[in-house]
């Protein structure tokens, strides 16, 4: 939960306006340390899953702690380069890569391209590339169905039989340097990881693969409810590290949410407190256009209003015209005044990166707090930005 002083939030809201994404750099640093401490007995490297947050300042900040980048599109790759990562610090992911994407990567020579399918091997043709095979081990990660990726009905990766076929017919231009597996996101139990990594281990052994590394993806769940409901790192250490160590290879991780999730706050202001015979609504100036997770996955984010007189039960709803634009239903909050600042917690991952212009909302600004001062790391969009791609003569 919130470890910054209330005044910091008031000051940021006043200086930059709302809605606003505020990132606590100290928290990102603490999370990186926590990961490093958990994995200290392992030979490992972390690649940050940029889809969680691709702000270049934050990427650069993480890079200064020895973190690489996991890019899932050509644009993410280019932003990683813009933020200072060299190709050998970047791992490329993604299904449905185009031939243009593949030729670009063949030229750039990233650390590794994770190949998603047999068909992708055909697309690569005779271009030289370091590759890992993304295995879909058919394991239930016990998370929200929209963020499970390693079940056989999911579109990602290849089953073990297909992987065998790929290995047997691998052309000389491709160097198989690793196996990759990512079974889902916001995983809080250890069993799915145990099952997935054990089957990966048996496969590597059976196939007698001579690899440089094994990439076990990301997925570490965080404590959204503020009830210690994230992944249990002691259990991870005890139950999973022995399996990972047994590969006898460097283990790569692609963590997103666990590094930045808890560092981010979506700051908003109350626009209206609306009482109906049926229920109360607190309408705020943020919306599903800024943070879509509650509307899309029924995701829980703790919400608090910094001050208020008595308490009330209310839905906290956004400003866009959509019934699903509700951040939280029937929660107990301080009765806020109009203009009071509200905090939506744990919004650092899949917040800004999934934002949209729905209802012609302008995207919020992003600000980092370094413990001492604010740093504006992305400006707020303005009305002109919304019309930027329209040529006047198109509408005349
Ligand atoms: N590696 C691969 C190949 C992935 O597909 C993902 C996430 C990650 C790493 C990072 O996973 P993390 O450590 O952040 O769990 N929009 C959803 C999450 C989608 C995750 C997609 N893949 C949400 O807001 O919960």
Short mmCIF file of N, CA and C and ligand atoms in Angstrom, two decimals, residues 49 51-52 70 72 93-94 114 134 146-147 149 156 180-182 184-187 215 217-221 224 254-258 293 296-297 299 349-351 354, ligand 1:
data_model
loop_
_atom_site.label_atom_id
_atom_site.label_comp_id
_atom_site.label_asym_id
_atom_site.label_seq_id
_atom_site.Cartn_x
_atom_site.Cartn_y
_atom_site.Cartn_z
N UNK A 49 9.40 -6.96 -18.89
CA UNK A 49 8.35 -7.10 -19.90
C UNK A 49 7.75 -5.73 -20.17
N UNK A 51 5.59 -4.61 -22.07
CA UNK A 51 4.15 -4.43 -22.25
C UNK A 51 3.51 -3.93 -20.97
N UNK A 52 4.14 -4.18 -19.83
CA UNK A 52 3.58 -3.72 -18.56
C UNK A 52 3.70 -2.20 -18.43
N UNK A 70 12.28 -7.00 -22.48
CA UNK A 70 11.52 -8.00 -23.24
C UNK A 70 10.53 -7.22 -24.10
N UNK A 72 7.72 -7.01 -27.22
CA UNK A 72 6.73 -7.91 -27.80
C UNK A 72 6.21 -7.37 -29.15
N UNK A 93 9.73 -11.19 -28.11
CA UNK A 93 8.62 -12.13 -27.97
C UNK A 93 7.53 -11.82 -28.98
N UNK A 94 6.42 -12.50 -28.87
CA UNK A 94 5.24 -12.13 -29.66
C UNK A 94 4.83 -13.21 -30.64
N UNK A 114 12.23 -15.25 -29.47
CA UNK A 114 11.45 -16.42 -29.05
C UNK A 114 10.46 -16.77 -30.15
N UNK A 134 9.35 -21.09 -27.95
CA UNK A 134 8.36 -20.84 -26.90
C UNK A 134 7.48 -22.08 -26.78
N UNK A 146 -8.32 -14.48 -19.18
CA UNK A 146 -7.77 -13.60 -20.22
C UNK A 146 -6.26 -13.47 -20.12
N UNK A 147 -5.68 -13.83 -18.99
CA UNK A 147 -4.23 -13.64 -18.86
C UNK A 147 -3.51 -14.97 -18.62
N UNK A 149 -1.72 -18.04 -20.57
CA UNK A 149 -1.11 -18.14 -21.91
C UNK A 149 -0.54 -19.53 -22.21
N UNK A 156 -0.62 -19.11 -27.80
CA UNK A 156 0.83 -18.90 -27.71
C UNK A 156 1.65 -20.20 -27.73
N UNK A 180 11.85 -21.38 -24.05
CA UNK A 180 11.11 -20.32 -23.40
C UNK A 180 9.73 -20.83 -23.02
N UNK A 181 9.22 -20.30 -21.92
CA UNK A 181 7.90 -20.73 -21.48
C UNK A 181 7.32 -19.64 -20.58
N UNK A 182 6.14 -19.16 -20.92
CA UNK A 182 5.47 -18.16 -20.07
C UNK A 182 4.01 -18.60 -19.97
N UNK A 184 1.43 -17.42 -17.98
CA UNK A 184 0.34 -16.50 -17.64
C UNK A 184 0.83 -15.41 -16.72
N UNK A 185 -0.11 -14.58 -16.32
CA UNK A 185 0.25 -13.39 -15.54
C UNK A 185 -0.55 -13.37 -14.24
N UNK A 186 -0.08 -12.58 -13.28
CA UNK A 186 -0.74 -12.48 -11.97
C UNK A 186 -0.96 -13.89 -11.39
N UNK A 187 0.11 -14.68 -11.40
CA UNK A 187 0.04 -16.04 -10.85
C UNK A 187 0.47 -15.95 -9.38
N UNK A 215 14.51 -19.66 -20.52
CA UNK A 215 13.76 -18.44 -20.20
C UNK A 215 12.38 -18.86 -19.67
N UNK A 217 9.97 -16.88 -18.51
CA UNK A 217 8.91 -15.87 -18.62
C UNK A 217 8.70 -15.08 -17.34
N UNK A 218 7.50 -14.55 -17.20
CA UNK A 218 7.20 -13.72 -16.01
C UNK A 218 6.02 -14.32 -15.27
N UNK A 219 5.11 -13.45 -14.85
CA UNK A 219 3.87 -13.93 -14.25
C UNK A 219 3.75 -13.82 -12.75
N UNK A 220 4.78 -13.35 -12.07
CA UNK A 220 4.70 -13.27 -10.61
C UNK A 220 3.57 -12.31 -10.22
N UNK A 221 2.64 -12.83 -9.42
CA UNK A 221 1.47 -12.04 -9.03
C UNK A 221 1.77 -11.08 -7.89
N UNK A 224 -2.62 -7.15 -4.88
CA UNK A 224 -3.58 -6.08 -5.20
C UNK A 224 -4.54 -5.78 -4.07
N UNK A 254 11.23 -12.91 -17.47
CA UNK A 254 10.63 -11.73 -18.13
C UNK A 254 9.54 -11.20 -17.21
N UNK A 255 9.95 -10.45 -16.20
CA UNK A 255 8.96 -9.98 -15.22
C UNK A 255 8.50 -8.58 -15.59
N UNK A 256 7.21 -8.35 -15.49
CA UNK A 256 6.66 -7.03 -15.77
C UNK A 256 6.00 -6.48 -14.52
N UNK A 257 4.82 -7.03 -14.25
CA UNK A 257 3.98 -6.54 -13.16
C UNK A 257 4.72 -6.48 -11.82
N UNK A 258 5.50 -7.53 -11.51
CA UNK A 258 6.11 -7.60 -10.19
C UNK A 258 7.10 -6.44 -9.97
N UNK A 293 -8.10 -2.13 -16.52
CA UNK A 293 -8.06 -3.44 -15.87
C UNK A 293 -9.35 -3.80 -15.12
N UNK A 296 -11.99 -4.59 -17.78
CA UNK A 296 -11.66 -5.72 -18.66
C UNK A 296 -11.57 -7.05 -17.94
N UNK A 297 -10.98 -7.03 -16.76
CA UNK A 297 -10.76 -8.32 -16.06
C UNK A 297 -11.44 -8.36 -14.70
N UNK A 299 -10.64 -6.57 -12.42
CA UNK A 299 -9.45 -6.54 -11.55
C UNK A 299 -9.70 -5.64 -10.34
N UNK A 349 1.59 -1.25 -13.55
CA UNK A 349 1.72 -2.23 -14.63
C UNK A 349 0.40 -2.36 -15.38
N UNK A 350 0.46 -2.37 -16.69
CA UNK A 350 -0.73 -2.51 -17.54
C UNK A 350 -1.75 -1.40 -17.25
N UNK A 351 -1.24 -0.25 -16.88
CA UNK A 351 -2.09 0.92 -16.65
C UNK A 351 -1.97 1.81 -17.88
N UNK A 354 -1.98 0.29 -21.38
CA UNK A 354 -3.24 -0.19 -21.98
C UNK A 354 -4.26 0.94 -22.10
N1 LIG B 1 6.57 -12.66 -20.99
C1 LIG B 1 5.58 -12.90 -21.86
C2 LIG B 1 5.83 -13.69 -23.04
C3 LIG B 1 4.30 -12.36 -21.62
O1 LIG B 1 3.31 -12.60 -22.47
C4 LIG B 1 4.08 -11.57 -20.45
C5 LIG B 1 2.77 -10.99 -20.17
C6 LIG B 1 5.17 -11.34 -19.59
C7 LIG B 1 6.40 -11.91 -19.89
C8 LIG B 1 5.07 -10.50 -18.35
O2 LIG B 1 4.17 -10.99 -17.44
P1 LIG B 1 4.06 -10.34 -15.96
O3 LIG B 1 5.37 -10.61 -15.24
O4 LIG B 1 3.81 -8.90 -16.12
O5 LIG B 1 2.91 -11.07 -15.36
N2 LIG B 1 -2.89 -6.98 -19.37
C9 LIG B 1 -2.92 -8.01 -18.36
C10 LIG B 1 -1.64 -8.78 -18.31
C11 LIG B 1 -1.26 -9.41 -19.63
C12 LIG B 1 0.07 -10.11 -19.57
C13 LIG B 1 0.47 -10.56 -20.90
N3 LIG B 1 1.76 -11.17 -20.94
C14 LIG B 1 -3.26 -7.37 -17.02
O6 LIG B 1 -3.48 -6.16 -16.95
O7 LIG B 1 -3.37 -8.07 -16.01
#
